[in-house]
Short mmCIF file of C-alpha atoms in Angstrom, two decimals:
data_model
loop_
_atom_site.label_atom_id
_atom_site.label_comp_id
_atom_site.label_asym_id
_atom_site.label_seq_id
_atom_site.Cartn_x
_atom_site.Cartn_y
_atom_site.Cartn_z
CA UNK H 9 4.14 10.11 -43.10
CA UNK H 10 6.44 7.25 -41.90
CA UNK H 11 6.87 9.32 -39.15
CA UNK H 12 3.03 9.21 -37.90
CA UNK H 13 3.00 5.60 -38.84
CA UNK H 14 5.51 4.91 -36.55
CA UNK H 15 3.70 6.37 -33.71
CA UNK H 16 0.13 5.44 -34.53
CA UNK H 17 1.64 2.07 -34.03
CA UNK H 18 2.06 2.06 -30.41
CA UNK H 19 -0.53 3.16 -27.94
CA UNK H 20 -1.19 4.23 -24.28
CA UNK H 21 -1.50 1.24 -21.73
CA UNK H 22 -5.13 -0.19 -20.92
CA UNK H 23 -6.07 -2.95 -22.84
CA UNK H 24 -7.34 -0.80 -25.72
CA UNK H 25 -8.76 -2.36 -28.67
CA UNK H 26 -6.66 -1.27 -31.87
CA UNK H 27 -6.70 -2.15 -35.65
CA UNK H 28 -2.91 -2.41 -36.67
CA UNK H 29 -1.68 1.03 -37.91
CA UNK H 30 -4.32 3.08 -36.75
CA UNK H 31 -4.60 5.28 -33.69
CA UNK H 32 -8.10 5.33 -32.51
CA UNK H 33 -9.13 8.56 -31.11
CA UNK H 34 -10.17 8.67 -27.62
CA UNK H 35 -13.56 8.43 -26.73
CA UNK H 36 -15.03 10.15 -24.24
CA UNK H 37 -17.19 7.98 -20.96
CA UNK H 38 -19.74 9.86 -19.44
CA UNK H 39 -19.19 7.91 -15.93
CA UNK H 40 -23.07 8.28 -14.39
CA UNK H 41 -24.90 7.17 -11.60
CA UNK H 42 -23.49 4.60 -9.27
CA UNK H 43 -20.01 3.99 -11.38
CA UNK H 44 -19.53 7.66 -10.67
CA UNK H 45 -19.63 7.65 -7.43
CA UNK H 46 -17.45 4.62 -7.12
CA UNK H 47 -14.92 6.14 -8.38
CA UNK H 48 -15.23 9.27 -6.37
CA UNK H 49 -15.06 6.93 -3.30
CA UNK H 50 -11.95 5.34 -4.05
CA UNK H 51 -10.35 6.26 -7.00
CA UNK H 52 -7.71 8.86 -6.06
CA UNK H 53 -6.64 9.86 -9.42
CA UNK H 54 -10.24 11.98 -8.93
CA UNK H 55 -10.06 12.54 -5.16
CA UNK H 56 -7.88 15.22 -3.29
CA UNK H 57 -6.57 14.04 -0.03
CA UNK H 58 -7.69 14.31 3.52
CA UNK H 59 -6.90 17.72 4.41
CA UNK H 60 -6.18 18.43 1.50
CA UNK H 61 -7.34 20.72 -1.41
CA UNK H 62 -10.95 21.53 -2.42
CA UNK H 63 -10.76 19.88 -5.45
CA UNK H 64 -12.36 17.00 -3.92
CA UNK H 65 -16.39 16.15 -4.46
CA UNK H 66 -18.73 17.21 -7.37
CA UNK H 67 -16.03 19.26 -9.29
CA UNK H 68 -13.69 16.19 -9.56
CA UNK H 69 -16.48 14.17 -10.56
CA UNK H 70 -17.71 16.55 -12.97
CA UNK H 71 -14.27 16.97 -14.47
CA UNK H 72 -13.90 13.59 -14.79
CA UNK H 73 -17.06 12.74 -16.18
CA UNK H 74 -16.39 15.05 -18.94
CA UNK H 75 -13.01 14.78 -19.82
CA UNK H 76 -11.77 10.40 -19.25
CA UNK H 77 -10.66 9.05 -22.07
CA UNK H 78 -12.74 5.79 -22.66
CA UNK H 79 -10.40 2.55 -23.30
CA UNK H 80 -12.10 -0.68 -24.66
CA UNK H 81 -10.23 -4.35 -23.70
CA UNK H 82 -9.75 -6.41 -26.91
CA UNK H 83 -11.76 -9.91 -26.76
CA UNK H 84 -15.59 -11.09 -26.55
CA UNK H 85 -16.45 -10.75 -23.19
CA UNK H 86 -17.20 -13.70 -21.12
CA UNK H 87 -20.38 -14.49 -19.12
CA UNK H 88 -20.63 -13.85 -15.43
CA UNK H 89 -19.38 -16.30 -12.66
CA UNK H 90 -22.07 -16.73 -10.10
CA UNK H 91 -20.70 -16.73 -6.66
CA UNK H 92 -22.77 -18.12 -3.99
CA UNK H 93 -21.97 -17.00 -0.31
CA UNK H 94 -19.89 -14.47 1.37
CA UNK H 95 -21.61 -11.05 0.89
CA UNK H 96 -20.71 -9.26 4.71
CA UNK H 97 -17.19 -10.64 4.37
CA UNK H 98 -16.79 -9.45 0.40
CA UNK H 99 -18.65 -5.77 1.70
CA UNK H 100 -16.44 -5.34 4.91
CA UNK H 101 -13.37 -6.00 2.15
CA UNK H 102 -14.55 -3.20 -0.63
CA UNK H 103 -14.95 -1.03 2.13
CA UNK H 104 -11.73 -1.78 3.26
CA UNK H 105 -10.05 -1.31 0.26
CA UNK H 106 -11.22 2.46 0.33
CA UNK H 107 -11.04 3.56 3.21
CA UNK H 108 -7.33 2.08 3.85
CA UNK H 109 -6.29 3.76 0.35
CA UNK H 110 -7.25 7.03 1.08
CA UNK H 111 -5.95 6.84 4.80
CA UNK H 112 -2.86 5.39 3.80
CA UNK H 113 -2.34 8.70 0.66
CA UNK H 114 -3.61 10.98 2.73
CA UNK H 115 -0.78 10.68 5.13
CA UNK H 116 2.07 9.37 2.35
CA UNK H 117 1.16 12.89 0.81
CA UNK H 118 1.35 14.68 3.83
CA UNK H 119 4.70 13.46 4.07
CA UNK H 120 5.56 14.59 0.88
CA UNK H 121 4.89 17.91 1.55
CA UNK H 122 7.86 17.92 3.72
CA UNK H 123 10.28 16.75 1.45
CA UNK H 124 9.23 19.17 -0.73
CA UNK H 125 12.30 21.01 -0.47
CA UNK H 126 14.68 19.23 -2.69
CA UNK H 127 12.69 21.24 -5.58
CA UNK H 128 15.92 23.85 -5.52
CA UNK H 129 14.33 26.65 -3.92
CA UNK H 130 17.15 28.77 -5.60
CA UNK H 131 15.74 28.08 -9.13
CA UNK H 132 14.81 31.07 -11.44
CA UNK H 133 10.63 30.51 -11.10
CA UNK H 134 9.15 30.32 -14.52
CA UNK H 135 6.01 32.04 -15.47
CA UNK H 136 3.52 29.47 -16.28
CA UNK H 137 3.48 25.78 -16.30
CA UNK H 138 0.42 24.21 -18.59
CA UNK H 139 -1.21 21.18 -18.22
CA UNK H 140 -3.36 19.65 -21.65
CA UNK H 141 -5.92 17.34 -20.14
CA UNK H 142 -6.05 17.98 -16.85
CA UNK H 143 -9.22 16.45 -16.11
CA UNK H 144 -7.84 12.75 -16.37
CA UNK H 145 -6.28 10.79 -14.12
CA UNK H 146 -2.92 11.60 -14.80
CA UNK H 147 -3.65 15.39 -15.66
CA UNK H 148 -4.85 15.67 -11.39
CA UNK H 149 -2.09 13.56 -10.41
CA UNK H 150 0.41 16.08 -12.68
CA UNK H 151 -1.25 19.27 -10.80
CA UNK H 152 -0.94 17.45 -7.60
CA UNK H 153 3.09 16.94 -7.85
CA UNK H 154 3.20 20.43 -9.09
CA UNK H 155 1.50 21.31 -5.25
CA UNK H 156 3.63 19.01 -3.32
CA UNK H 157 7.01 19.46 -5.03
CA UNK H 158 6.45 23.13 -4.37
CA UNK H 159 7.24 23.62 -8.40
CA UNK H 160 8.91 27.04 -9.31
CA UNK H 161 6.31 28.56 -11.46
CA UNK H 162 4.09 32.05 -10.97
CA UNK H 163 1.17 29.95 -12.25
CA UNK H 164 -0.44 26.62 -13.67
CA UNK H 165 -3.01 26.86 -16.60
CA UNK H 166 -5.71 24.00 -17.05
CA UNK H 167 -6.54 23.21 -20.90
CA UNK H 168 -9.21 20.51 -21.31
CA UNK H 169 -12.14 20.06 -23.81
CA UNK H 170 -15.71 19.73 -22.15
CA UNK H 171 -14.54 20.34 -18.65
CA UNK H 172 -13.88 24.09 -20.18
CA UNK H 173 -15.32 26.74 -17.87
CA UNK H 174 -15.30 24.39 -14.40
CA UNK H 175 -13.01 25.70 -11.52
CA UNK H 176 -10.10 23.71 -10.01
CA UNK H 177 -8.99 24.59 -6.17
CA UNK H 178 -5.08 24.27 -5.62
CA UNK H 179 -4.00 24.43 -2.38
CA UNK H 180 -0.68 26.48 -4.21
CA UNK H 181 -1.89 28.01 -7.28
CA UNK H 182 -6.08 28.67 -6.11
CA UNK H 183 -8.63 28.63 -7.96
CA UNK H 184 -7.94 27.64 -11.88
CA UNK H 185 -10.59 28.42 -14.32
CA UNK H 186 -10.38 25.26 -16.78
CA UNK H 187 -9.72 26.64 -20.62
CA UNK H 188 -10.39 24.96 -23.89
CA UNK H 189 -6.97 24.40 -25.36
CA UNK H 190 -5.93 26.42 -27.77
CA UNK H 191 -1.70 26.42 -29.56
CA UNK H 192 -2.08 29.69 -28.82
CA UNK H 193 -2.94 29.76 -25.12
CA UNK H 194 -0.34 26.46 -24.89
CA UNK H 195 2.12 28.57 -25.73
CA UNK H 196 1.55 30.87 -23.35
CA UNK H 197 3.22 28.30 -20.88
CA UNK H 198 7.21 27.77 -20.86
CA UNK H 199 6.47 24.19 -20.22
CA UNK H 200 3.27 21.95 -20.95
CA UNK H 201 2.71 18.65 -19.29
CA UNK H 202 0.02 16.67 -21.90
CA UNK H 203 -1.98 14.51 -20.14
CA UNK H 204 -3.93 13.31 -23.76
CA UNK H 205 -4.20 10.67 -26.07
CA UNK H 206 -1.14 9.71 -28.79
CA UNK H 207 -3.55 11.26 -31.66
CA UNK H 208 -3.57 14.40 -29.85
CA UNK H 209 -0.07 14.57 -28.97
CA UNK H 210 0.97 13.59 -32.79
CA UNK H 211 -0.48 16.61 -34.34
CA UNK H 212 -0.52 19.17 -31.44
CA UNK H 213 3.26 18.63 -29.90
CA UNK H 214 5.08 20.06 -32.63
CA UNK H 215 2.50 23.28 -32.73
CA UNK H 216 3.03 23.91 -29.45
CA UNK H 217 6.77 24.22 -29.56
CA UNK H 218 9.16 26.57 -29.63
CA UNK H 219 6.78 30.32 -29.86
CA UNK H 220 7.88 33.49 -28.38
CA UNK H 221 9.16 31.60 -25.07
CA UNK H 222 10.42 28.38 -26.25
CA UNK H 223 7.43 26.94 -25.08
CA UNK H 224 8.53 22.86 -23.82
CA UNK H 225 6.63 20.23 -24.48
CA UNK H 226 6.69 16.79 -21.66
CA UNK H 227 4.04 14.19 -23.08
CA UNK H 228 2.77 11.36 -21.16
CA UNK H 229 1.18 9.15 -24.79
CA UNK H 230 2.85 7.06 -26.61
CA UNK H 231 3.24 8.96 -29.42
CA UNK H 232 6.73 9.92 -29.43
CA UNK H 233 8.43 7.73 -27.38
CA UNK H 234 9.55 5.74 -30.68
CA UNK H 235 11.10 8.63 -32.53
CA UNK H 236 14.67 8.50 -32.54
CA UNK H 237 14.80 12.66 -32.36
CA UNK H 238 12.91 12.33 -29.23
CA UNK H 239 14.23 11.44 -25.49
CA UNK H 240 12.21 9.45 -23.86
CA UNK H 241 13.53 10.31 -20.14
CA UNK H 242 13.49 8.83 -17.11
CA UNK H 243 15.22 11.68 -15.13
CA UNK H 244 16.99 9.60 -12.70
CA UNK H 245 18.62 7.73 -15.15
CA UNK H 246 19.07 9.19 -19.03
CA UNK H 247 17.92 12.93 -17.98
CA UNK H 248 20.66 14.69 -17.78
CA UNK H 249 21.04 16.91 -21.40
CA UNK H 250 17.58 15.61 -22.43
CA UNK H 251 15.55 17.24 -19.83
CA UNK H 252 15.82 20.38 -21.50
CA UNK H 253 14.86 19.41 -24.88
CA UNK H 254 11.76 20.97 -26.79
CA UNK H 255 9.77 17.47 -26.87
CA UNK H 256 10.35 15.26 -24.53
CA UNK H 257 8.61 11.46 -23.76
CA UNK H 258 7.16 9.75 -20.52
CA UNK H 259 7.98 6.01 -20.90
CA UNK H 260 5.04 4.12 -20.27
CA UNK H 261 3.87 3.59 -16.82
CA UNK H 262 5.07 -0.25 -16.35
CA UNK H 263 8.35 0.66 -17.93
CA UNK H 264 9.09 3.35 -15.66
CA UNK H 265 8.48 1.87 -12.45
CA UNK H 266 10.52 -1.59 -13.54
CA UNK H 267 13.66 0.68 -14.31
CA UNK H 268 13.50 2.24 -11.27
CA UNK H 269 15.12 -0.97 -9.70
CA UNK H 270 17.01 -2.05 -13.01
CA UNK H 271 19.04 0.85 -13.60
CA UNK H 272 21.23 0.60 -10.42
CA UNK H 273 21.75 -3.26 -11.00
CA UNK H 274 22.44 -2.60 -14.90
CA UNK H 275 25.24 -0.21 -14.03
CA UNK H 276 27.15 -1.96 -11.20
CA UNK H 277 26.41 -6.01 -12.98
CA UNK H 278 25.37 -5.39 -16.54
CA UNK H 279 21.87 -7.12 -17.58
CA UNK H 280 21.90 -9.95 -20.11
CA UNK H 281 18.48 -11.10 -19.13
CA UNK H 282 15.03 -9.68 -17.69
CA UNK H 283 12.09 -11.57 -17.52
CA UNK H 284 9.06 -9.71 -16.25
CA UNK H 285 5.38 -10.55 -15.36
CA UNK H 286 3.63 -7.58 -14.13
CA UNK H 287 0.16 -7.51 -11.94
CA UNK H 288 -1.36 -3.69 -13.26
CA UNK H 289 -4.26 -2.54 -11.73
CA UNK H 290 -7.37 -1.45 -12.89
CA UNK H 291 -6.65 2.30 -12.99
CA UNK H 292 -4.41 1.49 -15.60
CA UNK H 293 -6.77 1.14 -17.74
CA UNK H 294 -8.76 4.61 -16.49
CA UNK H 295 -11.80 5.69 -14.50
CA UNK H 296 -13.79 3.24 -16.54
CA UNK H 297 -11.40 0.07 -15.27
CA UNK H 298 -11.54 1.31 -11.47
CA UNK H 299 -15.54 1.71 -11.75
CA UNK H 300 -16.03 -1.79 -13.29
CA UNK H 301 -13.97 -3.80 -10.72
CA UNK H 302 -15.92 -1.71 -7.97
CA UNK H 303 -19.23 -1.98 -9.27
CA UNK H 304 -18.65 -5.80 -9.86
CA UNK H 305 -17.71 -6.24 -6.58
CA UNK H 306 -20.73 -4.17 -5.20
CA UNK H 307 -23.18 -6.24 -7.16
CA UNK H 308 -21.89 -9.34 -5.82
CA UNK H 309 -22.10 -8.16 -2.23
CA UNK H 310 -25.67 -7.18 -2.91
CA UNK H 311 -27.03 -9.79 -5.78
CA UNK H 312 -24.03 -12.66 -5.27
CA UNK H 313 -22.93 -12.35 -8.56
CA UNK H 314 -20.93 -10.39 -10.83
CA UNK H 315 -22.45 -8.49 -13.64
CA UNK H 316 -21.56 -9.37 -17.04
CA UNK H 317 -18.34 -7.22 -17.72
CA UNK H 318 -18.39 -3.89 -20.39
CA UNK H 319 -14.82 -2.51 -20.21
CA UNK H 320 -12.86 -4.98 -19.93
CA UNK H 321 -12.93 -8.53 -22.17
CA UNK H 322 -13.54 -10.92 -18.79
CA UNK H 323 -14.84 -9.89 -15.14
CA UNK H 324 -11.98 -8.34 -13.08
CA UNK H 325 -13.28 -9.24 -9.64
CA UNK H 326 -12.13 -12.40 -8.17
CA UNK H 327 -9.93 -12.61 -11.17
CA UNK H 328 -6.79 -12.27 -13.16
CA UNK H 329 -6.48 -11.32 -16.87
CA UNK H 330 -3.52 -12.06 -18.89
CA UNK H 331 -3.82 -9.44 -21.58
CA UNK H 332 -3.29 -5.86 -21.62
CA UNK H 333 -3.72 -4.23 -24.99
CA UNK H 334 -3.81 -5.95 -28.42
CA UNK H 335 -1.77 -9.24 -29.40
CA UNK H 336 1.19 -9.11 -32.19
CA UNK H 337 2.44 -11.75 -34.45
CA UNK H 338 4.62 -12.86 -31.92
CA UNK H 339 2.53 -13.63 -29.09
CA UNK H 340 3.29 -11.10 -27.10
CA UNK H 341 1.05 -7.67 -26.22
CA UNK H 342 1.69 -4.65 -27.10
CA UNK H 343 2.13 -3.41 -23.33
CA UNK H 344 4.43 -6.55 -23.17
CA UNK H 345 6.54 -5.11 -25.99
CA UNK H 346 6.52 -1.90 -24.53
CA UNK H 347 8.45 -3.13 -21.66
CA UNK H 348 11.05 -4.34 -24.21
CA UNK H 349 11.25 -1.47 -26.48
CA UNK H 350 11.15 0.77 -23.94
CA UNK H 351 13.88 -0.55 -21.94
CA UNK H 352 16.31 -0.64 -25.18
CA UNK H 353 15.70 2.70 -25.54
CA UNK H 354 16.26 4.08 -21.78
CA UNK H 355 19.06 2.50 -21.14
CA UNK H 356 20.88 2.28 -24.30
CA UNK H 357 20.67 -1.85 -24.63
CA UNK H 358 22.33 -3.76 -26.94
CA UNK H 359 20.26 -6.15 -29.18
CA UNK H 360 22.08 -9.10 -27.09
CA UNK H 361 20.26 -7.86 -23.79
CA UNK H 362 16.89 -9.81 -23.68
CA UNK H 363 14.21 -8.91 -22.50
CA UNK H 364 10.96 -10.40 -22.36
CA UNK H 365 7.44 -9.51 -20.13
CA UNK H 366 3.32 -10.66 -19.15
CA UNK H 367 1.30 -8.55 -18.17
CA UNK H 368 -1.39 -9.47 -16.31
CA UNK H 369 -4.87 -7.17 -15.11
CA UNK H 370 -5.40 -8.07 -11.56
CA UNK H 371 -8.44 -6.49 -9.27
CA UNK H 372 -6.69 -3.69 -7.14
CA UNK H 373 -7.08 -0.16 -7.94
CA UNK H 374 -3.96 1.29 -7.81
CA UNK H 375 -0.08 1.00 -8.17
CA UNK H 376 1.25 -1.90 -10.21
CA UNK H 377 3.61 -4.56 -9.37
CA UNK H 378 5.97 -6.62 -10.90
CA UNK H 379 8.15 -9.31 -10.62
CA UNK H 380 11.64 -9.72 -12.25
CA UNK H 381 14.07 -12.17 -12.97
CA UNK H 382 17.72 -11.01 -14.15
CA UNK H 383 20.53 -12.43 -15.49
CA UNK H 384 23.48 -10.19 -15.22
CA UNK H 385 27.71 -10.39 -16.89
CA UNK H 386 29.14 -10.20 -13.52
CA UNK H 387 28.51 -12.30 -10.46
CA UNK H 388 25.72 -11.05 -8.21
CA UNK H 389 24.87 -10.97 -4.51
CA UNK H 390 21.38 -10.16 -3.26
CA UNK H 391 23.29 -8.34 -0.34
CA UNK H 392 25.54 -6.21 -2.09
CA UNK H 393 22.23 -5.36 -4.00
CA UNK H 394 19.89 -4.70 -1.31
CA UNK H 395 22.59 -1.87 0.02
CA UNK H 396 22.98 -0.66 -3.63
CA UNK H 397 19.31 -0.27 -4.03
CA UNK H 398 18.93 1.56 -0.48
CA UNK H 399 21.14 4.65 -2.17
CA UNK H 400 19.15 4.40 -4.95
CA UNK H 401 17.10 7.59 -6.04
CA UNK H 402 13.37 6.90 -6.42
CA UNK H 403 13.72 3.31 -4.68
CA UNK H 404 12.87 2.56 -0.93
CA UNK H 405 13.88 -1.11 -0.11
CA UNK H 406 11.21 -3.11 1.97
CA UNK H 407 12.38 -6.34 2.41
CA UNK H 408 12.52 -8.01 6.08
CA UNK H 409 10.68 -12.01 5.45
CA UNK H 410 11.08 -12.12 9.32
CA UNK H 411 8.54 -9.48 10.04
CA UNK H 412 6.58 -10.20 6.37
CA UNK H 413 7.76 -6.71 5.16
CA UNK H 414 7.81 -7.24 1.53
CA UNK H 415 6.17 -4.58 -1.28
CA UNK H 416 2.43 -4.31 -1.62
CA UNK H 417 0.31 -2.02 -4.05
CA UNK H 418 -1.61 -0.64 -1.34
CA UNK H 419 1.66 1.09 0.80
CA UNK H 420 3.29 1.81 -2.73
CA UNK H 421 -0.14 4.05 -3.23
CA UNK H 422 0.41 7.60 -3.23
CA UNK H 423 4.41 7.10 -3.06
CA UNK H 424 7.25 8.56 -4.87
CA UNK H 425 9.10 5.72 -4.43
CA UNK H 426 8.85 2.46 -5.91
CA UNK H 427 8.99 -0.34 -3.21
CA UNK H 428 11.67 -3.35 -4.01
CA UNK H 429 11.49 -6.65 -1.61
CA UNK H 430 11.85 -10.34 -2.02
CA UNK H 431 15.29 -10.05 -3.07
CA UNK H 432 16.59 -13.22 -3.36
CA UNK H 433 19.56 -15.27 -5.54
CA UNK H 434 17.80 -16.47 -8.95
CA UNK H 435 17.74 -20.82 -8.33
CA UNK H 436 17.97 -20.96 -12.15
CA UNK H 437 20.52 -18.60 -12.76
CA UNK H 438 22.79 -18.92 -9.77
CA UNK H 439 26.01 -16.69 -9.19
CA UNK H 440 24.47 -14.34 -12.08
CA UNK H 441 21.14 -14.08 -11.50
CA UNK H 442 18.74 -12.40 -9.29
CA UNK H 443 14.70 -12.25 -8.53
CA UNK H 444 13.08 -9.52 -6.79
CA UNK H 445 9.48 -8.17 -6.34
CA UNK H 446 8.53 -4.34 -6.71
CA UNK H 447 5.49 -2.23 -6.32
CA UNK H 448 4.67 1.49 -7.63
CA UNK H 449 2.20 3.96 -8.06
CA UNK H 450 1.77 3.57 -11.88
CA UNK H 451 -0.03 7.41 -11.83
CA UNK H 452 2.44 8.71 -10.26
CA UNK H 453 6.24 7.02 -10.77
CA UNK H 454 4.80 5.81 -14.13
CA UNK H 455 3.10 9.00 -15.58
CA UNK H 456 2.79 12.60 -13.39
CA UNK H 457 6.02 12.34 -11.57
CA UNK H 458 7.64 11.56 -14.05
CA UNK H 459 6.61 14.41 -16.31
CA UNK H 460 6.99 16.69 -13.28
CA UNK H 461 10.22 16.00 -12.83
CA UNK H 462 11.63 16.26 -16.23
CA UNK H 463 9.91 20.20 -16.36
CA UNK H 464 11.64 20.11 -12.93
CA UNK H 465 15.10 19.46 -14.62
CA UNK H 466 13.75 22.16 -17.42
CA UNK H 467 13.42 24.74 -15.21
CA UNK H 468 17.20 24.38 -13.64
CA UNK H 469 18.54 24.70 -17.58
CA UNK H 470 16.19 27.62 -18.15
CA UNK H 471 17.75 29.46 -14.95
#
């Protein structure tokens, strides 16, 4: 029992509206009409790429319509904000912001496909990988790295609830007939990736564990990521000897892409200090989030004014929103704490390491970015730290103010890497301190890749 009320106390990122010491379960959006085609047209956690797979159109719709996982903002919701003039300029930018995302994945995953060879081709294949929720956002995005990375497994099995009975395309693993889970089916699979809320995961992780092939268990919720018997891995930094264990966390999606850049910088200078404020996008909060900031903004092009909001607690467009999930006695936000647990945890902090985050909702669809302010025991030299970053796994340094080459959520979209710029000595900190700016694809570096590459990591122990 103290067990489950340690994990029903934390939940998934999105602004979710939560009564303290209860996980809500999930409910399920039936995205119709005009919000469903939004989110077709520029939502790529539902959309394959250019070129790509077949998984693109009315099945991803449909799979998403039945299976997203509905996440209500805390707060009374606030009127709209009439806004007068600028309709061709505001509908030349939405379209913009589409068509540029997809162009811009479509090639960044092209790309991938040729570094897909670092997946060591030499590996002992396993026979089936499962993913539990693959209709979500995260669930596509999980059978998408399992495509690109060229993942040694005979086959993938889809498990998801309504979108039973629908057929996924891969462009590696063909057409998937979508099943309603089952422990028994799960465990089927040597390793499942669960794509599903912390309720879920809390009562059906353990079952699916272990079984007559060891059956591995890498889950995205929150659920476990407390536990002190359970890793909560980022492989690049804390995976070696805990990829391989039968339950295994994904830190939450902010978390993950921060330590990407911290890690390095905490092993060569030692962090006393971080102070984070993040800008998360609206697919953070799910397919619900990305329809309501594109649907505002459509209305406005067409009416001149943005509806009244229903996900979230204020309109997104033309706006910021300094809350993401529900406030604690201390101030902070839950996602904010996150950041500070979550860290502790990773990378094995001491209570005198500090660490302290906002977290803002800001109106872009995808990849979230944050800035950071360190502190660090030795002396530090934004030099020394932009060539320590640059042979950094999972990090790609942009950072040239010359030629205004700095990290943006819309190149970070549909990258492995998490973009670090704007490095810079900290004015308040001096000799010790450093600031820096970093974008990532929360969906990806923050959830599916993640997962992917801990089952990766699996595989090589299973060989």
């Amino acid at each position: 029992s103290s067990l489950k009320a340690s994990a029903c106390a934390v939940q998934q990122e999105g602004g979710l509206l939560v009564r303290s010491g209860k996980m809500p379960s999930a409910r399920k959006a039936n995205l119709g009409g005009a919000a469903a085609a939004a989110a077709l047209l520029a939502a790529p956690a539902f959309v394959s790429m250019p070129g790509g797979s077949a998984r693109a159109g009315q099945q991803a719709v449909q799979a998403a319509q039945a299976d997203a996982a509905a996440r209500h903002a805390a707060g009374q919701s606030a009127g709209t904000a009439p806004l007068a003039s600028g309709a061709m300029v505001a509908g030349a930018a939405l379209a913009g912001m589409s068509v540029a995302a997809t162009r811009t994945r479509g090639s960044k995953r092209a790309n991938k496909g040729l570094r897909a060879s670092r997946v060591a081709m030499a590996a002992e294949k396993v026979g089936c990988v499962g993913i539990v929720g693959c209709s979500g956002a995260v669930g596509q995005e999980m059978l998408k790295c399992l495509e690109d990375r060229n993942f040694p497994t005979e086959k993938v099995r889809l498990f998801a609830k309504r979108a039973a009975g629908t057929t996924v395309s891969s462009s590696k693993f063909g057409d998937i007939v979508v099943e309603p889970f089952s422990v028994e089916a799960a465990q089927e699979c040597e390793i499942c990736l669960l794509a599903v809320s912390g309720d879920f995961s809390l009562e059906y992780s353990p079952k699916i564990g272990g079984g007559p092939l060891n059956t591995q268990v890498v889950d995205n919720s929150s659920a476990w990521r407390y536990d002190e018997n359970t890793p909560l891995v980022v492989p690049e930094i804390n995976g070696e000897g805990r990829c391989s264990a039968p339950l295994v966390a994904n830190p939450n999606c902010t978390t993950a892409v921060g330590a990407m850049a911290l890690w390095p910088i905490h092993q060569k200078y030692k962090l006393k200090k971080v102070l984070m404020s993040t800008y998360q996008a609206a697919s953070g909060a799910g397919a619900e989030g990305m329809a309501e900031l594109e649907n505002g903004l459509a209305t406005w092009v067409k009416e001149g004014a943005v509806p009244k909001p229903e996900f979230f607690a204020h309109q997104l467009p033309f706006n910021v929103i300094p809350q993401i999930d529900k406030f604690q006695e201390n101030g902070y936000t839950k996602e904010e704490m996150k950041v500070a647990w979550e860290l502790k945890k990773i990378f094995g902090l001491s209570d005198d390491v500090k660490v302290s985050c906002t977290a803002v909702r800001v109106p872009t669809l995808r990849a979230h970015s944050e800035s950071i302010v360190i502190e660090t025991e030795e002396p530090i030299n934004a030099d020394d730290v932009r060539e320590l970053l640059r042979k950094s796994p999972g990090v790609k340094v942009v950072d040239d103010p010359a030629t205004l080459q700095y990290p943006m959520p819309l190149n970070a979209t549909g990258q492995e890497d998490v973009e670090v710029g704007r490095i810079r000595q900290s004015l308040v900190f001096g000799d010790h301190g450093l600031e820096f700016f970093l974008s990532g694809d929360q969906l990806l570096r923050g959830a599916a890749l993640n997962a992917v590459i801990i089952a990766e990591q699996a595989v090589k122990a299973r060989a």
